[in-house]
Coordinates of C-alpha atoms in Angstrom, one line a residue:
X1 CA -95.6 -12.0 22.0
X2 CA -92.4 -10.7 22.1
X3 CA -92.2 -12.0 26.5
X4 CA -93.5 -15.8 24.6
X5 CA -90.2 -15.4 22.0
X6 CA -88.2 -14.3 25.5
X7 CA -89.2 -17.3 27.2
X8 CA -88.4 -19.7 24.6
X9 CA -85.0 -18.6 23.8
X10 CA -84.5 -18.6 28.0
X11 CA -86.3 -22.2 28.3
X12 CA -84.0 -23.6 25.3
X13 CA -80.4 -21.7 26.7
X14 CA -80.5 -19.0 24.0
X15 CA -80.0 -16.2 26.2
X16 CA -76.6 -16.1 27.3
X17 CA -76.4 -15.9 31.0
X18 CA -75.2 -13.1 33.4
X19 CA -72.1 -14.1 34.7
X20 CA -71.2 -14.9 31.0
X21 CA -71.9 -11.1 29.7
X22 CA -70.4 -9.8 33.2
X23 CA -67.5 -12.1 32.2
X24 CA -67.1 -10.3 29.3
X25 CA -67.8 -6.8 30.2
X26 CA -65.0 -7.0 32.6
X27 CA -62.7 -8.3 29.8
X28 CA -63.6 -5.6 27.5
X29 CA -63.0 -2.7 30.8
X30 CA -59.6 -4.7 31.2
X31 CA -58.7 -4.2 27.9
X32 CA -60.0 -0.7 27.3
X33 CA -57.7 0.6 30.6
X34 CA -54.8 -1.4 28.9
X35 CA -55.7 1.0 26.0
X36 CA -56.1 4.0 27.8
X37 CA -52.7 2.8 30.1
X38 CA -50.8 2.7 26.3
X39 CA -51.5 6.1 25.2
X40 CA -49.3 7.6 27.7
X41 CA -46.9 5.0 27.4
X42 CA -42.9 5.8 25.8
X43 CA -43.0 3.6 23.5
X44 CA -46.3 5.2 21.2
X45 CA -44.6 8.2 22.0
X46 CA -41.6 7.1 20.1
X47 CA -43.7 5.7 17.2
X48 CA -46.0 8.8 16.7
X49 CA -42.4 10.9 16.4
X50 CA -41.1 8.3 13.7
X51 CA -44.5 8.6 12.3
X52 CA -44.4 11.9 12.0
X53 CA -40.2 11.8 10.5
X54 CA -41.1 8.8 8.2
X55 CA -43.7 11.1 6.7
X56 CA -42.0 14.3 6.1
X57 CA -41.0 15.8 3.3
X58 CA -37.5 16.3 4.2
X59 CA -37.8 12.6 5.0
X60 CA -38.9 11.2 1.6
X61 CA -36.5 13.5 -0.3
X62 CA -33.5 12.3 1.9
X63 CA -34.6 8.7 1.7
X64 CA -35.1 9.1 -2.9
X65 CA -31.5 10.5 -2.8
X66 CA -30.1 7.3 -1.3
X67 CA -32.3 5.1 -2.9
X68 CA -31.2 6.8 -6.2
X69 CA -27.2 6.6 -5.1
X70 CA -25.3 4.1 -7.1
X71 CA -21.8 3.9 -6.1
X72 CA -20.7 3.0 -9.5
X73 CA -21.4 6.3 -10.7
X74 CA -19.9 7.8 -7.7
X75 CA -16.5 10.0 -7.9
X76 CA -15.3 7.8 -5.2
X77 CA -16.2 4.3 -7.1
X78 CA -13.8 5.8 -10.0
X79 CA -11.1 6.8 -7.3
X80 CA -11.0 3.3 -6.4
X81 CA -11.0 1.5 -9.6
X82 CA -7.9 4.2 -10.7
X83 CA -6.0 2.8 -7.3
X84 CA -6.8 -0.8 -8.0
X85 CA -5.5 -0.8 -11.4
X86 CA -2.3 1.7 -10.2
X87 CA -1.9 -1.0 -7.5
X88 CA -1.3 -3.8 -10.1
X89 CA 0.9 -1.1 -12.3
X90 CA 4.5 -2.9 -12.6
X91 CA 6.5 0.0 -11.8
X92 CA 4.8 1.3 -8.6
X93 CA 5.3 -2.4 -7.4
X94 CA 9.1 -2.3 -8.5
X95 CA 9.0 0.8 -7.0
X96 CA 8.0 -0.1 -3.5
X97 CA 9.9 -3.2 -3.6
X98 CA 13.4 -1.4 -4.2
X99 CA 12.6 1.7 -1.8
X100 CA 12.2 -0.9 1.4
X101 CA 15.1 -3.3 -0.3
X102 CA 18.9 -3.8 0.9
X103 CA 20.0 -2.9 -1.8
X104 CA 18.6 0.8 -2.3
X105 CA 19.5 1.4 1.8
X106 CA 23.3 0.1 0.5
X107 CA 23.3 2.5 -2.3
X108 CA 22.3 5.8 -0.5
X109 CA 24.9 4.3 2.3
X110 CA 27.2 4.3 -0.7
X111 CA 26.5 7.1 -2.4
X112 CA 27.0 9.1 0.8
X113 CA 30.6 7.5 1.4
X114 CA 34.2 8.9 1.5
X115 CA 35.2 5.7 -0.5
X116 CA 32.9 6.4 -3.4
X117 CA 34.1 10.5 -3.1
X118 CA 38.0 9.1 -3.7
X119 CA 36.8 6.4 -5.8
X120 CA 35.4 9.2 -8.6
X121 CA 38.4 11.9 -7.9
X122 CA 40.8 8.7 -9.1
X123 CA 38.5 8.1 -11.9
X124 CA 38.7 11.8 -13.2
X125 CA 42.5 12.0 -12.8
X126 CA 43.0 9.2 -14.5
X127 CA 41.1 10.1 -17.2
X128 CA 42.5 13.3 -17.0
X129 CA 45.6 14.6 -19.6
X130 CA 47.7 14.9 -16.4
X131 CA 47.8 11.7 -15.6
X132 CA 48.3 10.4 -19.6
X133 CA 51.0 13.0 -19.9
X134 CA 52.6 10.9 -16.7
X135 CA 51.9 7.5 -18.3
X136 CA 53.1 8.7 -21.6
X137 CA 56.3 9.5 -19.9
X138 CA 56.7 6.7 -17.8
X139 CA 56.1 4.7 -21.0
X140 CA 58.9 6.3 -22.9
X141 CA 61.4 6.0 -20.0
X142 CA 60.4 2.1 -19.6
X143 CA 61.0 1.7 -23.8
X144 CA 64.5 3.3 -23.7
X145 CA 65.4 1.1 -20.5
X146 CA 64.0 -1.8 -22.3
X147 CA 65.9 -0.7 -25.3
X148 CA 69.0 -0.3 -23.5
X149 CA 68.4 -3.9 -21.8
X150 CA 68.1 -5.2 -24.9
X151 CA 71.0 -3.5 -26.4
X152 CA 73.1 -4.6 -23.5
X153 CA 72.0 -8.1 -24.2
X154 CA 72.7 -7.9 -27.7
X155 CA 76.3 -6.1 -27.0
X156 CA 76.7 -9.2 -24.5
X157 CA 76.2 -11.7 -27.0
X158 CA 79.4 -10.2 -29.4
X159 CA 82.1 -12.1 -29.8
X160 CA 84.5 -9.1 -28.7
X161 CA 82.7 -8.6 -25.7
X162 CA 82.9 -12.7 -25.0
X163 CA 86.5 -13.1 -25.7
X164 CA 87.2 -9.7 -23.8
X165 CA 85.2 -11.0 -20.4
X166 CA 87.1 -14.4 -21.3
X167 CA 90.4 -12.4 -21.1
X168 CA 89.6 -10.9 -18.2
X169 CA 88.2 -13.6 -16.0
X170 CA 91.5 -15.7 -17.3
X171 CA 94.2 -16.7 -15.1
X172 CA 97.0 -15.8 -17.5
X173 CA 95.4 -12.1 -17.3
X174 CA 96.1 -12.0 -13.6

């Protein structure tokens, strides 16, 4: 019975034929050396070492400490928000614009000077008793030869003195 089942399945094409299964057998061998070529190959070398890394301890534990890392909490993170906000800090700005401005490079220039080292003895001397002792006595001369102007003027307008210049620029005198 089992040759009568044969024949039928061969008489109605049931049976695959041999070049088909040969066809395939020689697919399958291609593809099993193709396997068997891989295994020595670089590149599952390379995977079975990250394989092995990916699944190591150290691995995991290095990969949750990332993970877990949130720069906002970070010492760094507060560094920066401190140097942002001192950036925007008035007086650090003032203070870079003056230290590269004309003005501060005129002043040490200044500051440095011979002029400015004359300029403050004069100031102190003049400030200085010595120098209202002189302008005290300069004063007083300049009042009493003001006052004797005046009293030479005054003198000038008499009548004596008139009528004696009078006299004396007269023809009769000479």
């Amino acid at each position: 019975m089992a040759n009568l089942g044969f024949l039928l399945r061969g008489a109605f094409g049931l049976i695959p034929k041999t070049e088909k299964i040969e066809e395939q057998q020689n697919t399958l061998q291609h593809e099993f050396d193709k396997l068997n070529s891989y295994a020595d190959s670089e590149e599952l070398k390379e995977y079975n070492q990250l394989k092995e890394l990916i699944n190591s301890d150290s691995f995991k534990e290095n990969k949750n400490k990332i993970v877990g890392l949130d720069f906002k909490k970070t010492e760094e993170y507060q560094k920066e928000l401190n140097f942002n906000k001192l950036k925007k800090n008035k007086g650090i700005i003032n203070y870079y614009k003056v230290e590269s401005s004309q003005q501060l490079s005129d002043f040490n220039e200044t500051e440095q000077s011979d002029e400015l080292k004359n300029y403050l003895k004069l100031k102190e001397y003049l400030s200085s008793p010595d120098h209202t002792s002189v302008v005290n006595d300069f004063n007083d001369k300049l009042t009493k030869e003001k006052d004797k102007a005046k009293q030479q003027k005054t003198l000038s307008k008499s009548k004596n003195i008139k009528d004696y210049f009078k006299a004396l620029n007269s023809s009769q005198l000479k």
